[in-house]
Every structure is written in structure tokens, then in C-alpha cells.
PDB file of C-alpha atoms in Angstrom:
ATOM      1  CA  MET U   1      22.071  31.045 -47.806  1.00 49.00           C
ATOM      2  CA  ASN U   2      23.380  34.556 -48.214  1.00 49.00           C
ATOM      3  CA  ARG U   3      24.921  36.663 -45.519  1.00 47.00           C
ATOM      4  CA  ASN U   4      21.800  38.748 -44.783  1.00 49.00           C
ATOM      5  CA  THR U   5      19.597  35.694 -44.445  1.00 50.00           C
ATOM      6  CA  ALA U   6      22.018  34.059 -42.047  1.00 45.00           C
ATOM      7  CA  LYS U   7      22.197  37.226 -40.010  1.00 44.00           C
ATOM      8  CA  ASN U   8      18.412  37.413 -39.776  1.00 50.00           C
ATOM      9  CA  CYS U   9      18.187  33.790 -38.662  1.00 46.00           C
ATOM     10  CA  TYR U  10      20.836  34.338 -35.995  1.00 44.00           C
ATOM     11  CA  GLU U  11      19.046  37.411 -34.616  1.00 51.00           C
ATOM     12  CA  THR U  12      15.753  35.530 -34.552  1.00 49.00           C
ATOM     13  CA  ILE U  13      17.303  32.630 -32.618  1.00 42.00           C
ATOM     14  CA  PHE U  14      19.005  35.031 -30.206  1.00 42.00           C
ATOM     15  CA  ARG U  15      15.793  36.934 -29.479  1.00 52.00           C
ATOM     16  CA  THR U  16      13.884  33.687 -28.946  1.00 47.00           C
ATOM     17  CA  ARG U  17      16.458  32.384 -26.451  1.00 49.00           C
ATOM     18  CA  PHE U  18      16.564  35.735 -24.686  1.00 44.00           C
ATOM     19  CA  LYS U  19      12.804  35.679 -24.287  1.00 50.00           C
ATOM     20  CA  GLU U  20      12.944  32.119 -22.938  1.00 47.00           C
ATOM     21  CA  LYS U  21      15.559  33.139 -20.382  1.00 46.00           C
ATOM     22  CA  SER U  22      13.511  36.179 -19.396  1.00 48.00           C
ATOM     23  CA  VAL U  23      10.392  34.080 -18.953  1.00 41.00           C
ATOM     24  CA  LEU U  24      12.325  31.492 -16.964  1.00 37.00           C
ATOM     25  CA  LYS U  25      13.896  34.202 -14.799  1.00 44.00           C
ATOM     26  CA  SER U  26      10.501  35.803 -14.241  1.00 48.00           C
ATOM     27  CA  THR U  27       9.019  32.443 -13.287  1.00 45.00           C
ATOM     28  CA  PHE U  28      11.772  31.801 -10.769  1.00 42.00           C
ATOM     29  CA  GLY U  29      11.225  35.329  -9.412  1.00 54.00           C
ATOM     30  CA  VAL U  30       7.529  34.689  -8.856  1.00 46.00           C
ATOM     31  CA  VAL U  31       8.257  31.385  -7.136  1.00 45.00           C
ATOM     32  CA  ALA U  32      10.888  33.012  -4.920  1.00 52.00           C
ATOM     33  CA  ARG U  33       8.558  35.840  -3.977  1.00 58.00           C
ATOM     34  CA  ALA U  34       5.773  33.361  -3.228  1.00 54.00           C
ATOM     35  CA  ARG U  35       8.117  31.395  -0.980  1.00 61.00           C
ATOM     36  CA  LEU U  36       9.163  34.567   0.819  1.00 52.00           C
ATOM     37  CA  LEU U  37       5.504  35.508   1.266  1.00 52.00           C
ATOM     38  CA  VAL U  38       4.726  32.101   2.768  1.00 46.00           C
ATOM     39  CA  VAL U  39       7.687  32.399   5.138  1.00 42.00           C
ATOM     40  CA  ALA U  40       6.591  35.905   6.149  1.00 51.00           C
ATOM     41  CA  VAL U  41       3.041  34.718   6.847  1.00 41.00           C
ATOM     42  CA  LEU U  42       4.355  31.838   8.953  1.00 47.00           C
ATOM     43  CA  ILE U  43       6.574  34.207  10.938  1.00 45.00           C
ATOM     44  CA  VAL U  44       3.661  36.588  11.566  1.00 37.00           C
ATOM     45  CA  CYS U  45       1.413  33.707  12.657  1.00 42.00           C
ATOM     46  CA  PHE U  46       4.110  32.389  14.973  1.00 41.00           C
ATOM     47  CA  CYS U  47       4.674  35.808  16.529  1.00 41.00           C
ATOM     48  CA  TYR U  48       0.944  36.343  16.968  1.00 39.00           C
ATOM     49  CA  SER U  49       0.425  32.960  18.583  1.00 40.00           C
ATOM     50  CA  THR U  50       3.426  33.508  20.850  1.00 38.00           C
ATOM     51  CA  THR U  51       2.099  36.920  21.857  1.00 38.00           C
ATOM     52  CA  ALA U  52      -1.344  35.484  22.473  1.00 37.00           C
ATOM     53  CA  VAL U  53       0.044  32.720  24.642  1.00 34.00           C
ATOM     54  CA  ALA U  54       2.217  35.185  26.543  1.00 37.00           C
ATOM     55  CA  ALA U  55      -0.763  37.455  27.049  1.00 36.00           C
ATOM     56  CA  SER U  56      -2.884  34.618  28.359  1.00 36.00           C
ATOM     57  CA  LEU U  57      -0.123  33.566  30.701  1.00 37.00           C
ATOM     58  CA  ASN U  58       0.279  37.167  31.799  1.00 36.00           C
ATOM     59  CA  VAL U  59      -3.366  37.252  32.867  1.00 36.00           C
ATOM     60  CA  ILE U  60      -2.601  34.309  35.095  1.00 36.00           C
ATOM     61  CA  ASN U  61       0.854  35.320  36.235  1.00 37.00           C
ATOM     62  CA  SER U  62       0.480  39.083  36.388  1.00 35.00           C
ATOM     63  CA  PHE U  63       0.109  39.293  40.172  1.00 38.00           C
ATOM     64  CA  GLY U  64       3.741  40.144  40.669  1.00 41.00           C
ATOM     65  CA  PRO U  65       6.534  37.672  39.997  1.00 45.00           C
ATOM     66  CA  VAL U  66       5.290  34.174  40.652  1.00 46.00           C
ATOM     67  CA  PRO U  67       7.988  32.132  42.376  1.00 51.00           C
ATOM     68  CA  LYS U  68       8.944  28.781  40.945  1.00 58.00           C
ATOM     69  CA  GLN U  69       6.686  26.157  42.411  1.00 63.00           C
ATOM     70  CA  LYS U  70       6.674  22.414  42.314  1.00 69.00           C
ATOM     71  CA  ALA U  71       3.674  21.123  40.401  1.00 71.00           C
ATOM     72  CA  THR U  72       1.184  19.628  42.828  1.00 89.00           C
ATOM     73  CA  THR U  73      -2.424  18.522  42.833  1.00 92.00           C
ATOM     74  CA  ASP U  74      -2.641  18.769  46.627  1.00 96.00           C
ATOM     75  CA  PRO U  75      -3.707  22.269  47.743  1.00 96.00           C
ATOM     76  CA  ARG U  76      -2.532  21.530  51.288  1.00 96.00           C
ATOM     77  CA  LYS U  77       1.053  21.746  50.054  1.00 96.00           C
ATOM     78  CA  PHE U  78       0.632  25.539  49.905  1.00 97.00           C
ATOM     79  CA  ILE U  79      -0.100  25.915  53.618  1.00 97.00           C
ATOM     80  CA  PRO U  80       3.064  27.353  55.208  1.00 96.00           C
ATOM     81  CA  LYS U  81       4.594  26.115  58.405  1.00 97.00           C
ATOM     82  CA  GLY U  82       2.855  27.565  61.439  1.00 97.00           C
ATOM     83  CA  TYR U  83      -0.631  27.417  59.892  1.00 98.00           C
ATOM     84  CA  GLU U  84      -3.402  24.854  59.822  1.00 98.00           C
ATOM     85  CA  LEU U  85      -6.253  24.273  57.396  1.00 98.00           C
ATOM     86  CA  VAL U  86      -9.713  25.447  58.445  1.00 98.00           C
ATOM     87  CA  SER U  87     -11.702  24.825  55.251  1.00 98.00           C
ATOM     88  CA  ILE U  88     -11.400  24.345  51.485  1.00 98.00           C
ATOM     89  CA  THR U  89     -13.722  25.948  48.931  1.00 98.00           C
ATOM     90  CA  ASN U  90     -13.647  24.886  45.275  1.00 98.00           C
ATOM     91  CA  GLY U  91     -14.961  26.592  42.143  1.00 98.00           C
ATOM     92  CA  ASP U  92     -14.016  28.470  38.975  1.00 98.00           C
ATOM     93  CA  LEU U  93     -12.616  31.860  40.011  1.00 98.00           C
ATOM     94  CA  ASN U  94     -11.232  33.220  36.723  1.00 96.00           C
ATOM     95  CA  ASN U  95     -13.848  31.935  34.274  1.00 95.00           C
ATOM     96  CA  ASP U  96     -11.547  29.448  32.536  1.00 95.00           C
ATOM     97  CA  LYS U  97     -13.769  26.395  33.170  1.00 95.00           C
ATOM     98  CA  THR U  98     -11.320  24.873  35.659  1.00 96.00           C
ATOM     99  CA  ILE U  99     -11.854  24.258  39.360  1.00 97.00           C
ATOM    100  CA  ASP U 100      -9.768  26.594  41.500  1.00 98.00           C
ATOM    101  CA  CYS U 101      -9.284  26.441  45.243  1.00 98.00           C
ATOM    102  CA  VAL U 102      -9.533  28.796  48.226  1.00 98.00           C
ATOM    103  CA  LEU U 103      -7.970  27.750  51.514  1.00 98.00           C
ATOM    104  CA  LEU U 104      -9.073  29.287  54.798  1.00 98.00           C
ATOM    105  CA  VAL U 105      -6.145  28.861  57.163  1.00 98.00           C
ATOM    106  CA  GLN U 106      -5.271  29.849  60.719  1.00 98.00           C
ATOM    107  CA  ALA U 107      -1.988  30.472  62.461  1.00 98.00           C
ATOM    108  CA  THR U 108      -1.002  28.079  65.245  1.00 98.00           C
ATOM    109  CA  ASN U 109       1.311  30.266  67.327  1.00 98.00           C
ATOM    110  CA  PRO U 110       1.175  28.738  70.855  1.00 97.00           C
ATOM    111  CA  ALA U 111       1.372  32.217  72.398  1.00 97.00           C
ATOM    112  CA  ASN U 112      -2.132  32.978  71.112  1.00 97.00           C
ATOM    113  CA  TRP U 113      -3.864  29.909  72.519  1.00 97.00           C
ATOM    114  CA  VAL U 114      -5.892  30.942  75.557  1.00 96.00           C
ATOM    115  CA  VAL U 115      -8.410  29.482  77.962  1.00 95.00           C
ATOM    116  CA  ASP U 116     -11.835  30.985  77.270  1.00 91.00           C
ATOM    117  CA  TYR U 117     -14.724  31.842  79.581  1.00 86.00           C
ATOM    118  CA  TYR U 118     -15.870  28.219  79.644  1.00 87.00           C
ATOM    119  CA  GLY U 119     -12.442  26.856  80.555  1.00 92.00           C
ATOM    120  CA  LYS U 120     -11.734  25.590  77.053  1.00 94.00           C
ATOM    121  CA  LYS U 121      -8.357  26.154  75.420  1.00 96.00           C
ATOM    122  CA  VAL U 122      -8.967  27.917  72.099  1.00 96.00           C
ATOM    123  CA  ASN U 123      -6.934  29.288  69.206  1.00 97.00           C
ATOM    124  CA  ARG U 124      -7.054  33.097  69.080  1.00 97.00           C
ATOM    125  CA  ASN U 125      -4.581  33.375  66.213  1.00 98.00           C
ATOM    126  CA  ARG U 126      -5.798  35.241  63.159  1.00 98.00           C
ATOM    127  CA  ARG U 127      -7.026  33.525  59.996  1.00 98.00           C
ATOM    128  CA  GLY U 128      -6.278  34.162  56.332  1.00 98.00           C
ATOM    129  CA  LEU U 129      -6.865  33.120  52.728  1.00 98.00           C
ATOM    130  CA  ILE U 130      -4.734  31.314  50.161  1.00 98.00           C
ATOM    131  CA  VAL U 131      -6.142  31.391  46.614  1.00 98.00           C
ATOM    132  CA  LEU U 132      -4.938  28.794  44.104  1.00 98.00           C
ATOM    133  CA  PHE U 133      -5.673  28.629  40.381  1.00 97.00           C
ATOM    134  CA  ALA U 134      -5.798  25.308  38.568  1.00 97.00           C
ATOM    135  CA  ILE U 135      -3.455  25.263  35.551  1.00 94.00           C
ATOM    136  CA  ASN U 136      -2.850  22.130  33.479  1.00 93.00           C
ATOM    137  CA  GLY U 137      -4.148  19.880  36.218  1.00 92.00           C
ATOM    138  CA  THR U 138      -2.033  21.363  39.014  1.00 96.00           C
ATOM    139  CA  TYR U 139      -2.423  24.274  41.430  1.00 97.00           C
ATOM    140  CA  VAL U 140      -0.524  27.575  41.312  1.00 96.00           C
ATOM    141  CA  LEU U 141      -0.514  30.219  44.036  1.00 96.00           C
ATOM    142  CA  ARG U 142      -2.249  33.430  42.954  1.00 96.00           C
ATOM    143  CA  VAL U 143      -3.186  35.522  45.999  1.00 97.00           C
ATOM    144  CA  LYS U 144      -2.810  35.245  49.736  1.00 97.00           C
ATOM    145  CA  ASN U 145      -3.727  37.359  52.738  1.00 98.00           C
ATOM    146  CA  MET U 146      -2.723  35.486  55.855  1.00 98.00           C
ATOM    147  CA  THR U 147      -4.107  37.771  58.583  1.00 98.00           C
ATOM    148  CA  CYS U 148      -7.306  39.414  57.294  1.00 98.00           C
ATOM    149  CA  PHE U 149      -9.738  37.512  59.574  1.00 98.00           C
ATOM    150  CA  SER U 150      -9.996  37.374  63.328  1.00 97.00           C
ATOM    151  CA  SER U 151     -10.246  34.055  65.122  1.00 97.00           C
ATOM    152  CA  ALA U 152     -13.573  32.257  65.322  1.00 95.00           C
ATOM    153  CA  GLU U 153     -12.904  31.980  69.051  1.00 94.00           C
ATOM    154  CA  GLU U 154     -12.952  35.696  69.826  1.00 91.00           C
ATOM    155  CA  GLU U 155     -15.089  36.788  72.756  1.00 83.00           C
ATOM    156  CA  GLY U 156     -18.427  38.165  71.575  1.00 70.00           C
ATOM    157  CA  GLY U 157     -19.639  39.605  74.855  1.00 65.00           C
ATOM    158  CA  ASN U 158     -23.399  39.165  75.008  1.00 67.00           C
ATOM    159  CA  TYR U 159     -23.411  37.973  71.383  1.00 72.00           C
ATOM    160  CA  MET U 160     -21.891  34.973  69.693  1.00 79.00           C
ATOM    161  CA  PRO U 161     -19.258  35.974  67.110  1.00 85.00           C
ATOM    162  CA  PRO U 162     -20.498  35.835  63.491  1.00 92.00           C
ATOM    163  CA  ASP U 163     -19.751  32.771  61.381  1.00 95.00           C
ATOM    164  CA  LEU U 164     -17.330  33.347  58.505  1.00 97.00           C
ATOM    165  CA  GLY U 165     -18.222  31.688  55.199  1.00 97.00           C
ATOM    166  CA  ILE U 166     -16.389  31.416  51.852  1.00 98.00           C
ATOM    167  CA  GLU U 167     -18.262  30.772  48.603  1.00 98.00           C
ATOM    168  CA  ILE U 168     -17.492  30.746  44.869  1.00 98.00           C
ATOM    169  CA  LYS U 169     -20.423  31.622  42.616  1.00 97.00           C
ATOM    170  CA  LYS U 170     -20.374  32.598  38.934  1.00 97.00           C
ATOM    171  CA  SER U 171     -16.565  33.013  38.971  1.00 97.00           C
ATOM    172  CA  LYS U 172     -16.732  35.418  41.918  1.00 98.00           C
ATOM    173  CA  LEU U 173     -15.399  35.064  45.440  1.00 98.00           C
ATOM    174  CA  TYR U 174     -17.885  35.742  48.238  1.00 98.00           C
ATOM    175  CA  ILE U 175     -16.787  36.335  51.811  1.00 98.00           C
ATOM    176  CA  GLY U 176     -19.719  36.522  54.178  1.00 97.00           C
ATOM    177  CA  TYR U 177     -20.593  36.686  57.842  1.00 97.00           C
ATOM    178  CA  ALA U 178     -23.774  35.176  59.257  1.00 96.00           C
ATOM    179  CA  HIS U 179     -24.816  36.591  62.620  1.00 92.00           C
ATOM    180  CA  GLY U 180     -27.803  34.426  63.361  1.00 90.00           C
ATOM    181  CA  ARG U 181     -30.972  36.318  64.168  1.00 90.00           C
ATOM    182  CA  TYR U 182     -29.128  39.640  63.909  1.00 93.00           C
ATOM    183  CA  GLY U 183     -28.541  39.472  60.164  1.00 95.00           C
ATOM    184  CA  TYR U 184     -25.617  39.029  57.791  1.00 96.00           C
ATOM    185  CA  TRP U 185     -23.164  40.895  55.547  1.00 97.00           C
ATOM    186  CA  GLU U 186     -21.296  39.716  52.464  1.00 98.00           C
ATOM    187  CA  TYR U 187     -18.472  40.971  50.245  1.00 98.00           C
ATOM    188  CA  CYS U 188     -18.197  40.093  46.556  1.00 98.00           C
ATOM    189  CA  PHE U 189     -14.761  39.970  44.887  1.00 98.00           C
ATOM    190  CA  ARG U 190     -13.843  39.492  41.230  1.00 98.00           C
ATOM    191  CA  TRP U 191     -10.511  38.527  39.653  1.00 98.00           C
ATOM    192  CA  GLN U 192      -9.463  41.722  37.922  1.00 95.00           C
ATOM    193  CA  ALA U 193      -6.339  43.850  37.484  1.00 85.00           C
ATOM    194  CA  SER U 194      -4.097  41.034  38.742  1.00 87.00           C
ATOM    195  CA  ASN U 195      -5.913  40.720  42.053  1.00 96.00           C
ATOM    196  CA  PHE U 196      -9.311  40.117  43.604  1.00 98.00           C
ATOM    197  CA  VAL U 197     -11.115  43.447  43.850  1.00 98.00           C
ATOM    198  CA  LEU U 198     -14.223  44.292  45.861  1.00 98.00           C
ATOM    199  CA  ILE U 199     -17.129  44.927  43.470  1.00 98.00           C
ATOM    200  CA  GLY U 200     -20.175  44.395  45.672  1.00 98.00           C
ATOM    201  CA  TYR U 201     -21.563  44.375  49.191  1.00 98.00           C
ATOM    202  CA  GLU U 202     -24.821  43.117  50.697  1.00 97.00           C
ATOM    203  CA  GLY U 203     -25.858  43.606  54.306  1.00 96.00           C
ATOM    204  CA  SER U 204     -28.991  42.958  56.349  1.00 96.00           C
ATOM    205  CA  SER U 205     -29.735  44.109  59.895  1.00 95.00           C
ATOM    206  CA  ASN U 206     -32.364  41.834  61.438  1.00 93.00           C
ATOM    207  CA  ARG U 207     -34.371  41.441  64.574  1.00 89.00           C
ATOM    208  CA  GLY U 208     -35.151  37.774  64.500  1.00 88.00           C
ATOM    209  CA  PRO U 209     -37.217  37.079  61.386  1.00 87.00           C
ATOM    210  CA  ILE U 210     -37.827  40.792  60.791  1.00 90.00           C
ATOM    211  CA  VAL U 211     -35.469  42.681  58.474  1.00 92.00           C
ATOM    212  CA  GLU U 212     -34.983  46.163  59.879  1.00 94.00           C
ATOM    213  CA  ALA U 213     -32.755  47.484  57.091  1.00 95.00           C
ATOM    214  CA  ALA U 214     -30.835  46.156  54.104  1.00 96.00           C
ATOM    215  CA  THR U 215     -27.995  47.696  52.128  1.00 97.00           C
ATOM    216  CA  SER U 216     -26.751  46.826  48.637  1.00 97.00           C
ATOM    217  CA  ILE U 217     -23.647  48.489  47.145  1.00 98.00           C
ATOM    218  CA  ASN U 218     -22.258  48.201  43.609  1.00 98.00           C
ATOM    219  CA  PHE U 219     -18.673  49.479  43.584  1.00 97.00           C
ATOM    220  CA  LEU U 220     -18.498  49.298  39.783  1.00 97.00           C
ATOM    221  CA  THR U 221     -21.359  51.763  39.299  1.00 97.00           C
ATOM    222  CA  ASN U 222     -20.859  53.524  42.657  1.00 97.00           C
ATOM    223  CA  LYS U 223     -24.535  53.105  43.500  1.00 97.00           C
ATOM    224  CA  THR U 224     -26.009  52.301  46.919  1.00 97.00           C
ATOM    225  CA  GLU U 225     -29.496  51.014  47.639  1.00 97.00           C
ATOM    226  CA  ILE U 226     -30.818  51.277  51.204  1.00 97.00           C
ATOM    227  CA  ARG U 227     -34.072  49.599  52.190  1.00 96.00           C
ATOM    228  CA  LYS U 228     -35.593  50.538  55.570  1.00 95.00           C
ATOM    229  CA  ASN U 229     -38.495  48.684  57.074  1.00 94.00           C
ATOM    230  CA  THR U 230     -41.244  51.155  58.026  1.00 91.00           C
ATOM    231  CA  MET U 231     -43.444  48.467  59.543  1.00 87.00           C
ATOM    232  CA  LEU U 232     -41.267  46.721  62.116  1.00 83.00           C
ATOM    233  CA  GLU U 233     -44.241  45.289  63.968  1.00 79.00           C
ATOM    234  CA  SER U 234     -45.352  43.217  60.990  1.00 69.00           C
ATOM    235  CA  LEU U 235     -46.366  39.772  62.176  1.00 61.00           C
ATOM    236  CA  ASP U 236     -45.408  37.998  58.984  1.00 65.00           C
ATOM    237  CA  GLY U 237     -41.881  39.493  58.990  1.00 63.00           C
ATOM    238  CA  GLU U 238     -42.199  40.944  55.479  1.00 75.00           C
ATOM    239  CA  GLY U 239     -42.761  44.583  56.421  1.00 80.00           C
ATOM    240  CA  ILE U 240     -43.017  47.618  54.184  1.00 89.00           C
ATOM    241  CA  PHE U 241     -39.746  49.074  52.924  1.00 93.00           C
ATOM    242  CA  GLU U 242     -38.763  52.589  52.043  1.00 96.00           C
ATOM    243  CA  VAL U 243     -36.071  52.528  49.365  1.00 97.00           C
ATOM    244  CA  GLN U 244     -33.366  55.163  49.003  1.00 97.00           C
ATOM    245  CA  TYR U 245     -30.755  55.371  46.239  1.00 97.00           C
ATOM    246  CA  LEU U 246     -27.450  57.124  46.815  1.00 96.00           C
ATOM    247  CA  ASP U 247     -24.418  57.935  44.677  1.00 96.00           C
ATOM    248  CA  ARG U 248     -21.015  57.093  46.062  1.00 95.00           C
ATOM    249  CA  LYS U 249     -17.827  59.005  45.439  1.00 93.00           C
ATOM    250  CA  PRO U 250     -15.759  57.089  42.842  1.00 94.00           C
ATOM    251  CA  ARG U 251     -12.724  55.414  44.344  1.00 93.00           C
ATOM    252  CA  PRO U 252     -10.195  52.790  43.257  1.00 95.00           C
ATOM    253  CA  LEU U 253     -11.511  49.291  43.789  1.00 96.00           C
ATOM    254  CA  LEU U 254     -10.314  47.782  47.052  1.00 96.00           C
ATOM    255  CA  LYS U 255      -7.968  44.814  46.622  1.00 97.00           C
ATOM    256  CA  LEU U 256      -8.272  41.705  48.726  1.00 98.00           C
ATOM    257  CA  THR U 257      -4.565  41.807  49.495  1.00 97.00           C
ATOM    258  CA  ASP U 258      -4.884  45.353  50.885  1.00 97.00           C
ATOM    259  CA  ILE U 259      -7.490  44.459  53.510  1.00 97.00           C
ATOM    260  CA  LYS U 260      -5.808  44.253  56.907  1.00 97.00           C
ATOM    261  CA  ASP U 261      -8.878  43.313  58.930  1.00 97.00           C
ATOM    262  CA  PHE U 262     -12.398  42.579  57.682  1.00 97.00           C
ATOM    263  CA  ASP U 263     -13.704  43.491  61.131  1.00 95.00           C
ATOM    264  CA  GLU U 264     -12.539  47.061  60.581  1.00 94.00           C
ATOM    265  CA  LEU U 265     -14.133  47.614  57.148  1.00 93.00           C
ATOM    266  CA  GLU U 266     -16.744  50.369  57.392  1.00 85.00           C
ATOM    267  CA  ILE U 267     -18.346  49.935  54.006  1.00 83.00           C
ATOM    268  CA  GLU U 268     -21.833  51.258  54.755  1.00 65.00           C
ATOM    269  CA  ASP U 269     -20.608  54.456  56.430  1.00 61.00           C
ATOM    270  CA  GLU U 270     -18.587  55.708  53.476  1.00 61.00           C
TER     271      GLU U 270
END
């Protein structure tokens, strides 16, 4: 083999090995980039899931800082000292398919126990609400307003005081008053903006079985419907109603925690 032939063979071998190294290096580069891409995707998925979980927890915990609470399945554990349980209402309040709890409670301050007209000792302390959400099989405090209702034992003069009722329907909280033959009124609250906000009102003024007037208010659309009975002497109690529609001035939705006294709410006159 002459010198030129040997040189050509050497160059051919060198170029072949160089190409093999380049291919091998390129292959390792692709694998490395693929691994980095997988890691990046996993990091993004983790961050997204963490953000989603945090957001969902924020919907639950966004009503101010929630104090650390011992996990409990007994809603009575949330009744503070100096209060007693009046009633418990259960239902889904935040549309998460779990059964939440609303406690109607009343203070027990001895100074506000009095002897009524009939000589009976009654509790004139004010009443309030404690709203609990069910999370992972236990209850967590969400909202409370401990003084928004007057006592059921208040003097009604010539009339019996209206009966307070709490209901949960279609993930909404209803607070209503039934006044026997004189009618009723009801407030509808929805869990929104980290609180329960007033979104609806229904009221009926009756004279026995005859409805004299009825009012329906939608605070989301700011629309009011007023129905007035123009045939009050109807024997069947149905009557003939004149309907009037009014626009209300837009206002921020009233929060349950901002209501000092339901007896003082003048919804229909606004």
C-alpha cells in the first residue's frame, strides 16, 4: 500500500468515526431534551393542580382568616358559651354535594330573662345564626351573625310575633317569617363573594285567606314586581290582581353578616 492510499484510508476511517460520534451526540441531545420536556410538563401540571386546589380552598376559606379549628362532626361544638341551640337546618349551601349546617342559637344572659304578661319567665335575649360547611366529613365555621334576630318571646301587642323559619333549598339560604293570617315575608341568600348575600325577597300581606298585596324583588336584576288585589271581597280568596313592575336603583348586595336586625330591614320601601 502506497502512502497516498494509506492516507485516503485513514481519512475515510476518521470521517466515519466522526460521523458516528456526531450521530451519537445528537441522539443523546434529543434524549436529554425529551427528558427536560417531560420534567417541564410535570412541573407545569403540578403547579396547575396546586393552584387549582388552592383556588378551590380559597372559595371555601375566603371569608377572612379562618381560625384553626378542631375537626368535629358535631355542629353543637361551635355554639359558644352563653348561647343555646334553638334549631338545626341541614342542606347543601355551596353546591358541592355535601350537607352543610345552619344553627339558630340564642343568648342565655340571665339579665334578659323576664316574666311576660302571662306570668311565664321567658328568654328575651337576641338570636343569631352560625353557618357551617361540611369539608371532608367534618364541619368548618364559615359565617356567623349572633344578634340579627329578636327573641321569639317579644311582646306583640294585639298580634302574636311572627314565627322565624330557616330553610335550605337549591343551595340557597332562606330566612322567612310567617305571621299567620296576616301573611309572610322571606329573604333569599346565596353563597357569593365570600359571604351570604341577599339576592331575593318575597312578601305577602294577607287578610285571612285573602291576599291583599304581594311583592317580589330580584336584587340581581334590580327588578320589583308588585301585585295588588283589586277584588278584596272575593269569596274564593283568589281575587283579581293588578301587576306593576318597577326598576330599583343598583346597589351592592347586602351581606348576611352586615344585617344588624332583620326587624329593621325596610326592603319594600326602598
